[in-house]
Amino acid sequence: RMYHRYGLAPPAPAPTSAQAPFRVGVIHNKRFTPADIVMFKSLQAKYQGVGKSNSGGGGSNANGNDGGISDGSSGRSNSSISNTSTHINTNNTTNSNTNTTATTSTSTIILHFIDLSTIRPFSSQLALLSTLDCYMTAGGTGLLPHVFLPVGSVVVNLGECKVPRKPGMYVPYDKGMPLFLEQYVAEGTPYQRALYYDSRTRCDSADLNRATVEDLIVRAAQLRGRFDVPVPPLANLSPEGKVFAEICRRTNATYCAAFLRDFNVTNRWMEYLVYETTRWHPQAAAHGFPDRAARVVDYALLRQIKKDFKDQLMLGGVSP
């Protein structure tokens, strides 16, 4: 409906052939560090060649970000995307985190670092999004437009390392915890697959790791157009999201309703509960929060669930 509202044809499903270029849009996000931005612009040069667009293309703007495509173009071809691209081999690759095995030939990756705030009007943003196979960014408002990508596309949530405002609030996660924010939007988008930065290493540094980012791009290329639609429930959640969902799956409807009602009034993200920080920390009252006993949480059950996901969580999901 959104495409029709702006006079654009809805995008065709993402191609299933590995011979088709894999088009990645890395969307600028205020959570990126200066080093992250340098890294993404370097990846743009590697996976396309900055400023080497076809004749008539939009190319890059003054900030080095992709300026998007011309108004009204909603097809798969995009005059601002370069023919200079990098080929990667993704044959018979299995990823242990997703239990997904993909068999592809050589993929052509074309990556653009995009600042959506420089693309006006909104119809031009939609036209650009219709050409992408992969939407990569951190959490927040900038994550939400991934729903406008084609059926069979992939969203990559890079998350952030959320550091505590006061010492002790996150113990033992003193250097921070992984935070993916609006992952429920991906979970509610049954025609896309979602991938996440590794929770175990997201707080190793304030900056993103280039090798990890490139691995996510390869994994996304393997998935494009080669997964069942609708996507099964829980498949598009991070490990933290799956832990949170398991609380309701392993209890009853009455408890689940009370748990969700209590969680929603705290105005926090699920990672805070999973890692038992702030309002859910044993010393919550010492940091100005209500005692965690006031929360509707079965902590014994939560800790058992975290043990089941320990190989995917930061510090194995250890509790304070």
PDB file of C-alpha atoms in Angstrom:
ATOM      1  CA  ARG A   1       0.000   0.000   0.000  1.00  0.00           C
ATOM      2  CA  MET A   2       2.838   2.388   0.786  1.00  0.00           C
ATOM      3  CA  TYR A   3       4.347   1.979  -2.683  1.00  0.00           C
ATOM      4  CA  HIS A   4       0.974   2.555  -4.350  1.00  0.00           C
ATOM      5  CA  ARG A   5       0.378   5.586  -2.142  1.00  0.00           C
ATOM      6  CA  TYR A   6       3.485   7.210  -3.620  1.00  0.00           C
ATOM      7  CA  GLY A   7       2.821   6.117  -7.193  1.00  0.00           C
ATOM      8  CA  LEU A   8       5.475   3.408  -7.243  1.00  0.00           C
ATOM      9  CA  ALA A   9       5.178  -0.202  -8.310  1.00  0.00           C
ATOM     10  CA  PRO A  10       5.875  -2.630  -5.431  1.00  0.00           C
ATOM     11  CA  PRO A  11       9.305  -4.253  -5.754  1.00  0.00           C
ATOM     12  CA  ALA A  12       9.647  -7.675  -7.312  1.00  0.00           C
ATOM     13  CA  PRO A  13      10.760 -10.453  -4.957  1.00  0.00           C
ATOM     14  CA  ALA A  14      14.487 -10.634  -4.308  1.00  0.00           C
ATOM     15  CA  PRO A  15      16.218 -12.858  -6.876  1.00  0.00           C
ATOM     16  CA  THR A  16      17.109 -16.387  -5.869  1.00  0.00           C
ATOM     17  CA  SER A  17      19.981 -16.782  -8.323  1.00  0.00           C
ATOM     18  CA  ALA A  18      23.472 -16.233  -6.937  1.00  0.00           C
ATOM     19  CA  GLN A  19      24.364 -14.759 -10.316  1.00  0.00           C
ATOM     20  CA  ALA A  20      22.203 -11.715  -9.571  1.00  0.00           C
ATOM     21  CA  PRO A  21      24.091  -8.892  -7.816  1.00  0.00           C
ATOM     22  CA  PHE A  22      23.555  -8.753  -4.066  1.00  0.00           C
ATOM     23  CA  ARG A  23      22.737  -5.131  -3.242  1.00  0.00           C
ATOM     24  CA  VAL A  24      23.484  -4.019   0.313  1.00  0.00           C
ATOM     25  CA  GLY A  25      22.410  -0.709   1.811  1.00  0.00           C
ATOM     26  CA  VAL A  26      24.262   0.225   4.993  1.00  0.00           C
ATOM     27  CA  ILE A  27      22.036   2.905   6.527  1.00  0.00           C
ATOM     28  CA  HIS A  28      23.764   5.657   8.481  1.00  0.00           C
ATOM     29  CA  ASN A  29      22.847   5.524  12.172  1.00  0.00           C
ATOM     30  CA  LYS A  30      23.679   7.871  15.034  1.00  0.00           C
ATOM     31  CA  ARG A  31      24.913   4.833  16.974  1.00  0.00           C
ATOM     32  CA  PHE A  32      27.812   4.327  14.571  1.00  0.00           C
ATOM     33  CA  THR A  33      31.162   5.582  15.845  1.00  0.00           C
ATOM     34  CA  PRO A  34      33.488   7.670  13.645  1.00  0.00           C
ATOM     35  CA  ALA A  35      35.588   4.536  13.139  1.00  0.00           C
ATOM     36  CA  ASP A  36      32.468   2.623  12.036  1.00  0.00           C
ATOM     37  CA  ILE A  37      31.732   5.257   9.392  1.00  0.00           C
ATOM     38  CA  VAL A  38      35.289   5.106   8.070  1.00  0.00           C
ATOM     39  CA  MET A  39      34.996   1.325   7.897  1.00  0.00           C
ATOM     40  CA  PHE A  40      31.686   1.430   6.008  1.00  0.00           C
ATOM     41  CA  LYS A  41      33.046   3.901   3.468  1.00  0.00           C
ATOM     42  CA  SER A  42      36.014   1.583   2.990  1.00  0.00           C
ATOM     43  CA  LEU A  43      33.626  -1.318   2.414  1.00  0.00           C
ATOM     44  CA  GLN A  44      31.714   0.823  -0.079  1.00  0.00           C
ATOM     45  CA  ALA A  45      34.938   1.336  -2.004  1.00  0.00           C
ATOM     46  CA  LYS A  46      35.740  -2.374  -1.852  1.00  0.00           C
ATOM     47  CA  TYR A  47      32.291  -3.553  -2.863  1.00  0.00           C
ATOM     48  CA  GLN A  48      31.629  -1.013  -5.588  1.00  0.00           C
ATOM     49  CA  GLY A  49      34.264   1.668  -6.052  1.00  0.00           C
ATOM     50  CA  VAL A  50      33.324   5.089  -4.696  1.00  0.00           C
ATOM     51  CA  GLY A  51      32.270   7.535  -7.402  1.00  0.00           C
ATOM     52  CA  LYS A  52      32.391   4.950 -10.219  1.00  0.00           C
ATOM     53  CA  SER A  53      28.708   4.981 -11.056  1.00  0.00           C
ATOM     54  CA  ASN A  54      27.233   4.431 -14.484  1.00  0.00           C
ATOM     55  CA  SER A  55      26.500   7.412 -16.691  1.00  0.00           C
ATOM     56  CA  GLY A  56      23.471   9.347 -15.480  1.00  0.00           C
ATOM     57  CA  GLY A  57      23.732   7.899 -11.973  1.00  0.00           C
ATOM     58  CA  GLY A  58      23.403   9.679  -8.687  1.00  0.00           C
ATOM     59  CA  GLY A  59      26.782   8.493  -7.398  1.00  0.00           C
ATOM     60  CA  SER A  60      27.892   9.711  -4.004  1.00  0.00           C
ATOM     61  CA  ASN A  61      27.047  12.958  -2.310  1.00  0.00           C
ATOM     62  CA  ALA A  62      29.471  15.407  -0.788  1.00  0.00           C
ATOM     63  CA  ASN A  63      29.654  13.407   2.414  1.00  0.00           C
ATOM     64  CA  GLY A  64      30.721  10.265   0.621  1.00  0.00           C
ATOM     65  CA  ASN A  65      27.346   8.609   1.179  1.00  0.00           C
ATOM     66  CA  ASP A  66      25.273   7.152  -1.618  1.00  0.00           C
ATOM     67  CA  GLY A  67      22.901   9.854  -2.798  1.00  0.00           C
ATOM     68  CA  GLY A  68      20.317   7.350  -3.914  1.00  0.00           C
ATOM     69  CA  ILE A  69      18.618   6.790  -7.217  1.00  0.00           C
ATOM     70  CA  SER A  70      16.723   9.189  -9.392  1.00  0.00           C
ATOM     71  CA  ASP A  71      13.032   9.813  -8.697  1.00  0.00           C
ATOM     72  CA  GLY A  72      10.562   7.295  -9.974  1.00  0.00           C
ATOM     73  CA  SER A  73      12.905   4.360 -10.541  1.00  0.00           C
ATOM     74  CA  SER A  74      11.524   1.348  -8.732  1.00  0.00           C
ATOM     75  CA  GLY A  75      13.004  -1.521 -10.732  1.00  0.00           C
ATOM     76  CA  ARG A  76      15.923  -3.732  -9.828  1.00  0.00           C
ATOM     77  CA  SER A  77      18.266  -1.794 -12.069  1.00  0.00           C
ATOM     78  CA  ASN A  78      19.748   1.314 -10.480  1.00  0.00           C
ATOM     79  CA  SER A  79      21.735   3.820 -12.489  1.00  0.00           C
ATOM     80  CA  SER A  80      23.614   5.029  -9.409  1.00  0.00           C
ATOM     81  CA  ILE A  81      25.027   1.587  -8.630  1.00  0.00           C
ATOM     82  CA  SER A  82      28.454   0.861 -10.003  1.00  0.00           C
ATOM     83  CA  ASN A  83      29.459  -1.976 -12.282  1.00  0.00           C
ATOM     84  CA  THR A  84      32.716  -2.146 -10.333  1.00  0.00           C
ATOM     85  CA  SER A  85      32.038  -4.749  -7.680  1.00  0.00           C
ATOM     86  CA  THR A  86      33.674  -7.516  -5.691  1.00  0.00           C
ATOM     87  CA  HIS A  87      33.005 -11.215  -6.209  1.00  0.00           C
ATOM     88  CA  ILE A  88      32.975 -13.578  -3.253  1.00  0.00           C
ATOM     89  CA  ASN A  89      32.647 -17.339  -3.182  1.00  0.00           C
ATOM     90  CA  THR A  90      29.910 -18.623  -0.884  1.00  0.00           C
ATOM     91  CA  ASN A  91      29.812 -22.293  -1.841  1.00  0.00           C
ATOM     92  CA  ASN A  92      28.277 -24.788   0.592  1.00  0.00           C
ATOM     93  CA  THR A  93      28.599 -22.611   3.667  1.00  0.00           C
ATOM     94  CA  THR A  94      26.961 -23.646   6.927  1.00  0.00           C
ATOM     95  CA  ASN A  95      26.405 -21.197   9.760  1.00  0.00           C
ATOM     96  CA  SER A  96      26.158 -22.770  13.193  1.00  0.00           C
ATOM     97  CA  ASN A  97      24.232 -19.869  14.745  1.00  0.00           C
ATOM     98  CA  THR A  98      21.355 -19.997  12.273  1.00  0.00           C
ATOM     99  CA  ASN A  99      21.455 -23.699  11.367  1.00  0.00           C
ATOM    100  CA  THR A 100      21.145 -22.594   7.758  1.00  0.00           C
ATOM    101  CA  THR A 101      23.015 -24.317   4.951  1.00  0.00           C
ATOM    102  CA  ALA A 102      23.161 -22.425   1.665  1.00  0.00           C
ATOM    103  CA  THR A 103      24.576 -23.634  -1.627  1.00  0.00           C
ATOM    104  CA  THR A 104      25.410 -20.810  -3.976  1.00  0.00           C
ATOM    105  CA  SER A 105      27.910 -20.006  -6.653  1.00  0.00           C
ATOM    106  CA  THR A 106      29.799 -16.744  -6.901  1.00  0.00           C
ATOM    107  CA  SER A 107      27.962 -13.703  -5.572  1.00  0.00           C
ATOM    108  CA  THR A 108      28.534 -10.121  -6.653  1.00  0.00           C
ATOM    109  CA  ILE A 109      28.310  -7.738  -3.723  1.00  0.00           C
ATOM    110  CA  ILE A 110      27.409  -4.104  -4.346  1.00  0.00           C
ATOM    111  CA  LEU A 111      27.388  -2.035  -1.169  1.00  0.00           C
ATOM    112  CA  HIS A 112      26.329   1.573  -0.577  1.00  0.00           C
ATOM    113  CA  PHE A 113      26.650   3.585   2.632  1.00  0.00           C
ATOM    114  CA  ILE A 114      23.432   5.590   2.654  1.00  0.00           C
ATOM    115  CA  ASP A 115      22.317   8.593   4.676  1.00  0.00           C
ATOM    116  CA  LEU A 116      18.544   8.575   4.237  1.00  0.00           C
ATOM    117  CA  SER A 117      18.315  12.125   5.613  1.00  0.00           C
ATOM    118  CA  THR A 118      19.939  13.358   2.388  1.00  0.00           C
ATOM    119  CA  ILE A 119      17.347  11.679   0.163  1.00  0.00           C
ATOM    120  CA  ARG A 120      14.165  13.646  -0.461  1.00  0.00           C
ATOM    121  CA  PRO A 121      11.255  13.266  -0.967  1.00  0.00           C
ATOM    122  CA  PHE A 122      10.187  10.083   0.811  1.00  0.00           C
ATOM    123  CA  SER A 123       9.174   8.538  -2.519  1.00  0.00           C
ATOM    124  CA  SER A 124      12.859   8.621  -3.489  1.00  0.00           C
ATOM    125  CA  GLN A 125      13.726   6.706  -0.336  1.00  0.00           C
ATOM    126  CA  LEU A 126      11.108   4.088  -1.186  1.00  0.00           C
ATOM    127  CA  ALA A 127      12.433   3.817  -4.735  1.00  0.00           C
ATOM    128  CA  LEU A 128      15.926   3.227  -3.383  1.00  0.00           C
ATOM    129  CA  LEU A 129      14.785   0.671  -0.814  1.00  0.00           C
ATOM    130  CA  SER A 130      12.969  -1.274  -3.532  1.00  0.00           C
ATOM    131  CA  THR A 131      16.323  -2.012  -5.193  1.00  0.00           C
ATOM    132  CA  LEU A 132      18.054  -3.436  -2.108  1.00  0.00           C
ATOM    133  CA  ASP A 133      18.464  -7.064  -1.105  1.00  0.00           C
ATOM    134  CA  CYS A 134      19.942  -6.302   2.310  1.00  0.00           C
ATOM    135  CA  TYR A 135      19.313  -3.520   4.836  1.00  0.00           C
ATOM    136  CA  MET A 136      22.112  -3.148   7.383  1.00  0.00           C
ATOM    137  CA  THR A 137      22.124  -0.712  10.306  1.00  0.00           C
ATOM    138  CA  ALA A 138      21.942  -0.479  14.103  1.00  0.00           C
ATOM    139  CA  GLY A 139      18.755  -0.152  16.159  1.00  0.00           C
ATOM    140  CA  GLY A 140      16.500   2.861  16.502  1.00  0.00           C
ATOM    141  CA  THR A 141      14.310   4.702  14.024  1.00  0.00           C
ATOM    142  CA  GLY A 142      16.802   4.104  11.228  1.00  0.00           C
ATOM    143  CA  LEU A 143      16.124   0.380  11.456  1.00  0.00           C
ATOM    144  CA  LEU A 144      12.396   0.573  10.754  1.00  0.00           C
ATOM    145  CA  PRO A 145      12.361   1.148   6.936  1.00  0.00           C
ATOM    146  CA  HIS A 146      13.651  -2.387   6.342  1.00  0.00           C
ATOM    147  CA  VAL A 147      10.012  -3.476   6.084  1.00  0.00           C
ATOM    148  CA  PHE A 148       9.859  -1.783   2.645  1.00  0.00           C
ATOM    149  CA  LEU A 149      12.459  -4.091   1.097  1.00  0.00           C
ATOM    150  CA  PRO A 150      11.345  -6.873  -1.276  1.00  0.00           C
ATOM    151  CA  VAL A 151      10.091 -10.292  -0.293  1.00  0.00           C
ATOM    152  CA  GLY A 152      13.113 -12.526   0.226  1.00  0.00           C
ATOM    153  CA  SER A 153      15.396  -9.740   1.430  1.00  0.00           C
ATOM    154  CA  VAL A 154      17.550  -9.743   4.578  1.00  0.00           C
ATOM    155  CA  VAL A 155      17.868  -7.212   7.408  1.00  0.00           C
ATOM    156  CA  VAL A 156      21.106  -7.121   9.424  1.00  0.00           C
ATOM    157  CA  ASN A 157      20.887  -5.551  12.885  1.00  0.00           C
ATOM    158  CA  LEU A 158      24.358  -4.483  14.057  1.00  0.00           C
ATOM    159  CA  GLY A 159      23.098  -3.435  17.477  1.00  0.00           C
ATOM    160  CA  GLU A 160      25.129  -1.340  19.884  1.00  0.00           C
ATOM    161  CA  CYS A 161      27.074  -1.790  23.098  1.00  0.00           C
ATOM    162  CA  LYS A 162      24.966  -0.090  25.746  1.00  0.00           C
ATOM    163  CA  VAL A 163      27.204   1.135  28.535  1.00  0.00           C
ATOM    164  CA  PRO A 164      25.892   1.827  32.056  1.00  0.00           C
ATOM    165  CA  ARG A 165      25.229   5.398  33.146  1.00  0.00           C
ATOM    166  CA  LYS A 166      26.484   4.588  36.650  1.00  0.00           C
ATOM    167  CA  PRO A 167      29.072   2.046  37.835  1.00  0.00           C
ATOM    168  CA  GLY A 168      27.520  -1.154  39.118  1.00  0.00           C
ATOM    169  CA  MET A 169      24.207  -0.953  37.274  1.00  0.00           C
ATOM    170  CA  TYR A 170      25.150  -3.717  34.844  1.00  0.00           C
ATOM    171  CA  VAL A 171      27.503  -5.893  36.939  1.00  0.00           C
ATOM    172  CA  PRO A 172      28.926  -8.262  35.703  1.00  0.00           C
ATOM    173  CA  TYR A 173      28.420  -6.482  32.355  1.00  0.00           C
ATOM    174  CA  ASP A 174      30.488  -3.475  33.407  1.00  0.00           C
ATOM    175  CA  LYS A 175      31.687  -2.644  29.914  1.00  0.00           C
ATOM    176  CA  GLY A 176      28.160  -2.774  28.542  1.00  0.00           C
ATOM    177  CA  MET A 177      25.655  -5.176  27.034  1.00  0.00           C
ATOM    178  CA  PRO A 178      24.474  -5.817  23.465  1.00  0.00           C
ATOM    179  CA  LEU A 179      21.323  -3.927  22.598  1.00  0.00           C
ATOM    180  CA  PHE A 180      19.340  -4.527  19.371  1.00  0.00           C
ATOM    181  CA  LEU A 181      16.247  -2.440  20.188  1.00  0.00           C
ATOM    182  CA  GLU A 182      13.351  -2.861  17.668  1.00  0.00           C
ATOM    183  CA  GLN A 183      14.014  -6.479  16.752  1.00  0.00           C
ATOM    184  CA  TYR A 184      10.308  -7.204  17.210  1.00  0.00           C
ATOM    185  CA  VAL A 185       9.732  -5.412  13.891  1.00  0.00           C
ATOM    186  CA  ALA A 186      11.853  -8.008  12.092  1.00  0.00           C
ATOM    187  CA  GLU A 187      10.081 -10.767  13.999  1.00  0.00           C
ATOM    188  CA  GLY A 188       6.799  -9.356  12.684  1.00  0.00           C
ATOM    189  CA  THR A 189       8.037  -9.190   9.074  1.00  0.00           C
ATOM    190  CA  PRO A 190       7.433 -12.721   7.758  1.00  0.00           C
ATOM    191  CA  TYR A 191       8.828 -12.079   4.265  1.00  0.00           C
ATOM    192  CA  GLN A 192      12.353 -11.175   5.420  1.00  0.00           C
ATOM    193  CA  ARG A 193      15.118 -12.880   7.371  1.00  0.00           C
ATOM    194  CA  ALA A 194      17.001 -11.096  10.125  1.00  0.00           C
ATOM    195  CA  LEU A 195      20.631 -11.541  11.150  1.00  0.00           C
ATOM    196  CA  TYR A 196      22.364 -10.059  14.174  1.00  0.00           C
ATOM    197  CA  TYR A 197      25.868  -9.028  15.159  1.00  0.00           C
ATOM    198  CA  ASP A 198      27.344 -11.615  17.525  1.00  0.00           C
ATOM    199  CA  SER A 199      26.106 -10.809  21.040  1.00  0.00           C
ATOM    200  CA  ARG A 200      29.192 -12.461  22.521  1.00  0.00           C
ATOM    201  CA  THR A 201      31.559  -9.944  20.918  1.00  0.00           C
ATOM    202  CA  ARG A 202      29.427  -6.811  20.444  1.00  0.00           C
ATOM    203  CA  CYS A 203      31.015  -5.129  23.475  1.00  0.00           C
ATOM    204  CA  ASP A 204      34.600  -6.176  22.773  1.00  0.00           C
ATOM    205  CA  SER A 205      35.026  -2.648  21.435  1.00  0.00           C
ATOM    206  CA  ALA A 206      32.898   0.437  20.952  1.00  0.00           C
ATOM    207  CA  ASP A 207      33.673   0.059  17.240  1.00  0.00           C
ATOM    208  CA  LEU A 208      32.292  -2.628  14.959  1.00  0.00           C
ATOM    209  CA  ASN A 209      34.665  -5.342  13.797  1.00  0.00           C
ATOM    210  CA  ARG A 210      35.139  -5.233  10.035  1.00  0.00           C
ATOM    211  CA  ALA A 211      35.580  -8.998   9.634  1.00  0.00           C
ATOM    212  CA  THR A 212      32.370  -9.635  11.564  1.00  0.00           C
ATOM    213  CA  VAL A 213      30.467  -7.151   9.410  1.00  0.00           C
ATOM    214  CA  GLU A 214      31.766  -8.738   6.205  1.00  0.00           C
ATOM    215  CA  ASP A 215      30.824 -12.187   7.483  1.00  0.00           C
ATOM    216  CA  LEU A 216      27.278 -10.942   8.069  1.00  0.00           C
ATOM    217  CA  ILE A 217      27.153  -9.647   4.491  1.00  0.00           C
ATOM    218  CA  VAL A 218      28.203 -13.075   3.178  1.00  0.00           C
ATOM    219  CA  ARG A 219      25.638 -14.832   5.351  1.00  0.00           C
ATOM    220  CA  ALA A 220      22.932 -12.435   4.142  1.00  0.00           C
ATOM    221  CA  ALA A 221      23.904 -13.148   0.530  1.00  0.00           C
ATOM    222  CA  GLN A 222      23.503 -16.856   1.194  1.00  0.00           C
ATOM    223  CA  LEU A 223      20.014 -16.322   2.600  1.00  0.00           C
ATOM    224  CA  ARG A 224      18.587 -13.916   0.012  1.00  0.00           C
ATOM    225  CA  GLY A 225      15.509 -15.418  -1.629  1.00  0.00           C
ATOM    226  CA  ARG A 226      16.303 -18.876  -0.261  1.00  0.00           C
ATOM    227  CA  PHE A 227      14.168 -19.189   2.848  1.00  0.00           C
ATOM    228  CA  ASP A 228      10.570 -20.172   3.478  1.00  0.00           C
ATOM    229  CA  VAL A 229       7.916 -17.452   3.575  1.00  0.00           C
ATOM    230  CA  PRO A 230       6.349 -16.935   6.038  1.00  0.00           C
ATOM    231  CA  VAL A 231       9.442 -17.127   8.210  1.00  0.00           C
ATOM    232  CA  PRO A 232       8.840 -19.399  11.235  1.00  0.00           C
ATOM    233  CA  PRO A 233       8.115 -17.715  14.586  1.00  0.00           C
ATOM    234  CA  LEU A 234      11.219 -16.714  16.599  1.00  0.00           C
ATOM    235  CA  ALA A 235      13.560 -17.136  13.607  1.00  0.00           C
ATOM    236  CA  ASN A 236      14.017 -13.365  13.293  1.00  0.00           C
ATOM    237  CA  LEU A 237      14.921 -12.692  16.922  1.00  0.00           C
ATOM    238  CA  SER A 238      18.361 -12.205  18.459  1.00  0.00           C
ATOM    239  CA  PRO A 239      19.479 -14.687  21.142  1.00  0.00           C
ATOM    240  CA  GLU A 240      18.239 -12.199  23.752  1.00  0.00           C
ATOM    241  CA  GLY A 241      14.896 -11.983  22.002  1.00  0.00           C
ATOM    242  CA  LYS A 242      14.593 -15.757  21.988  1.00  0.00           C
ATOM    243  CA  VAL A 243      15.346 -15.925  25.718  1.00  0.00           C
ATOM    244  CA  PHE A 244      12.639 -13.336  26.348  1.00  0.00           C
ATOM    245  CA  ALA A 245      10.112 -15.216  24.203  1.00  0.00           C
ATOM    246  CA  GLU A 246      10.900 -18.499  25.971  1.00  0.00           C
ATOM    247  CA  ILE A 247       9.660 -17.056  29.256  1.00  0.00           C
ATOM    248  CA  CYS A 248       6.131 -17.088  27.855  1.00  0.00           C
ATOM    249  CA  ARG A 249       6.597 -20.334  25.935  1.00  0.00           C
ATOM    250  CA  ARG A 250       7.568 -22.155  29.134  1.00  0.00           C
ATOM    251  CA  THR A 251       4.821 -20.734  31.344  1.00  0.00           C
ATOM    252  CA  ASN A 252       1.066 -20.275  30.971  1.00  0.00           C
ATOM    253  CA  ALA A 253      -1.121 -17.590  29.463  1.00  0.00           C
ATOM    254  CA  THR A 254      -2.001 -16.019  32.823  1.00  0.00           C
ATOM    255  CA  TYR A 255       1.622 -15.657  33.904  1.00  0.00           C
ATOM    256  CA  CYS A 256       2.696 -14.474  30.449  1.00  0.00           C
ATOM    257  CA  ALA A 257       0.073 -11.733  30.409  1.00  0.00           C
ATOM    258  CA  ALA A 258       1.135 -10.491  33.857  1.00  0.00           C
ATOM    259  CA  PHE A 259       4.820 -10.683  32.901  1.00  0.00           C
ATOM    260  CA  LEU A 260       4.345  -8.696  29.691  1.00  0.00           C
ATOM    261  CA  ARG A 261       2.089  -6.140  31.377  1.00  0.00           C
ATOM    262  CA  ASP A 262       4.715  -5.525  34.054  1.00  0.00           C
ATOM    263  CA  PHE A 263       7.576  -5.424  31.545  1.00  0.00           C
ATOM    264  CA  ASN A 264       5.825  -2.922  29.297  1.00  0.00           C
ATOM    265  CA  VAL A 265       5.307  -0.371  32.063  1.00  0.00           C
ATOM    266  CA  THR A 266       9.070  -0.322  32.775  1.00  0.00           C
ATOM    267  CA  ASN A 267       9.711   1.318  29.389  1.00  0.00           C
ATOM    268  CA  ARG A 268      12.867  -0.766  28.860  1.00  0.00           C
ATOM    269  CA  TRP A 269      14.171  -3.102  26.149  1.00  0.00           C
ATOM    270  CA  MET A 270      14.206  -6.868  26.603  1.00  0.00           C
ATOM    271  CA  GLU A 271      18.011  -7.039  26.842  1.00  0.00           C
ATOM    272  CA  TYR A 272      17.874  -5.176  30.177  1.00  0.00           C
ATOM    273  CA  LEU A 273      15.764  -7.981  31.621  1.00  0.00           C
ATOM    274  CA  VAL A 274      17.688 -10.836  29.982  1.00  0.00           C
ATOM    275  CA  TYR A 275      21.010  -9.605  31.368  1.00  0.00           C
ATOM    276  CA  GLU A 276      19.360  -8.607  34.683  1.00  0.00           C
ATOM    277  CA  THR A 277      20.496  -4.987  34.637  1.00  0.00           C
ATOM    278  CA  THR A 278      18.953  -1.735  35.972  1.00  0.00           C
ATOM    279  CA  ARG A 279      15.457  -2.598  37.294  1.00  0.00           C
ATOM    280  CA  TRP A 280      16.237  -6.323  37.220  1.00  0.00           C
ATOM    281  CA  HIS A 281      19.631  -6.134  38.946  1.00  0.00           C
ATOM    282  CA  PRO A 282      19.935  -7.517  42.495  1.00  0.00           C
ATOM    283  CA  GLN A 283      21.119  -4.062  43.624  1.00  0.00           C
ATOM    284  CA  ALA A 284      18.397  -2.202  41.698  1.00  0.00           C
ATOM    285  CA  ALA A 285      17.298  -0.207  44.741  1.00  0.00           C
ATOM    286  CA  ALA A 286      20.848   1.016  45.351  1.00  0.00           C
ATOM    287  CA  HIS A 287      20.818   2.630  41.905  1.00  0.00           C
ATOM    288  CA  GLY A 288      17.511   4.422  42.299  1.00  0.00           C
ATOM    289  CA  PHE A 289      15.242   1.742  40.836  1.00  0.00           C
ATOM    290  CA  PRO A 290      12.410  -0.078  42.601  1.00  0.00           C
ATOM    291  CA  ASP A 291      13.556  -3.300  44.219  1.00  0.00           C
ATOM    292  CA  ARG A 292      13.596  -6.018  41.580  1.00  0.00           C
ATOM    293  CA  ALA A 293      11.295  -8.119  43.738  1.00  0.00           C
ATOM    294  CA  ALA A 294       8.568  -5.779  42.497  1.00  0.00           C
ATOM    295  CA  ARG A 295       9.015  -7.095  38.964  1.00  0.00           C
ATOM    296  CA  VAL A 296       6.913 -10.008  37.707  1.00  0.00           C
ATOM    297  CA  VAL A 297       9.794 -12.286  36.747  1.00  0.00           C
ATOM    298  CA  ASP A 298      10.535 -15.895  37.609  1.00  0.00           C
ATOM    299  CA  TYR A 299      14.295 -15.444  37.967  1.00  0.00           C
ATOM    300  CA  ALA A 300      14.949 -19.155  38.372  1.00  0.00           C
ATOM    301  CA  LEU A 301      13.204 -19.823  35.064  1.00  0.00           C
ATOM    302  CA  LEU A 302      15.001 -16.908  33.385  1.00  0.00           C
ATOM    303  CA  ARG A 303      18.383 -18.251  34.480  1.00  0.00           C
ATOM    304  CA  GLN A 304      17.548 -21.753  33.277  1.00  0.00           C
ATOM    305  CA  ILE A 305      16.585 -20.387  29.869  1.00  0.00           C
ATOM    306  CA  LYS A 306      19.809 -18.371  29.715  1.00  0.00           C
ATOM    307  CA  LYS A 307      21.792 -21.555  30.377  1.00  0.00           C
ATOM    308  CA  ASP A 308      20.095 -23.088  27.341  1.00  0.00           C
ATOM    309  CA  PHE A 309      21.296 -20.133  25.210  1.00  0.00           C
ATOM    310  CA  LYS A 310      24.656 -19.585  26.903  1.00  0.00           C
ATOM    311  CA  ASP A 311      26.639 -20.298  23.736  1.00  0.00           C
ATOM    312  CA  GLN A 312      24.961 -17.308  22.049  1.00  0.00           C
ATOM    313  CA  LEU A 313      24.833 -14.718  24.852  1.00  0.00           C
ATOM    314  CA  MET A 314      27.429 -12.264  26.112  1.00  0.00           C
ATOM    315  CA  LEU A 315      29.464 -13.842  28.940  1.00  0.00           C
ATOM    316  CA  GLY A 316      27.263 -16.895  28.499  1.00  0.00           C
ATOM    317  CA  GLY A 317      24.347 -14.937  29.943  1.00  0.00           C
ATOM    318  CA  VAL A 318      25.814 -15.178  33.450  1.00  0.00           C
ATOM    319  CA  SER A 319      23.568 -13.625  36.103  1.00  0.00           C
ATOM    320  CA  PRO A 320      24.683 -11.046  38.672  1.00  0.00           C
TER     321      PRO A 320
END
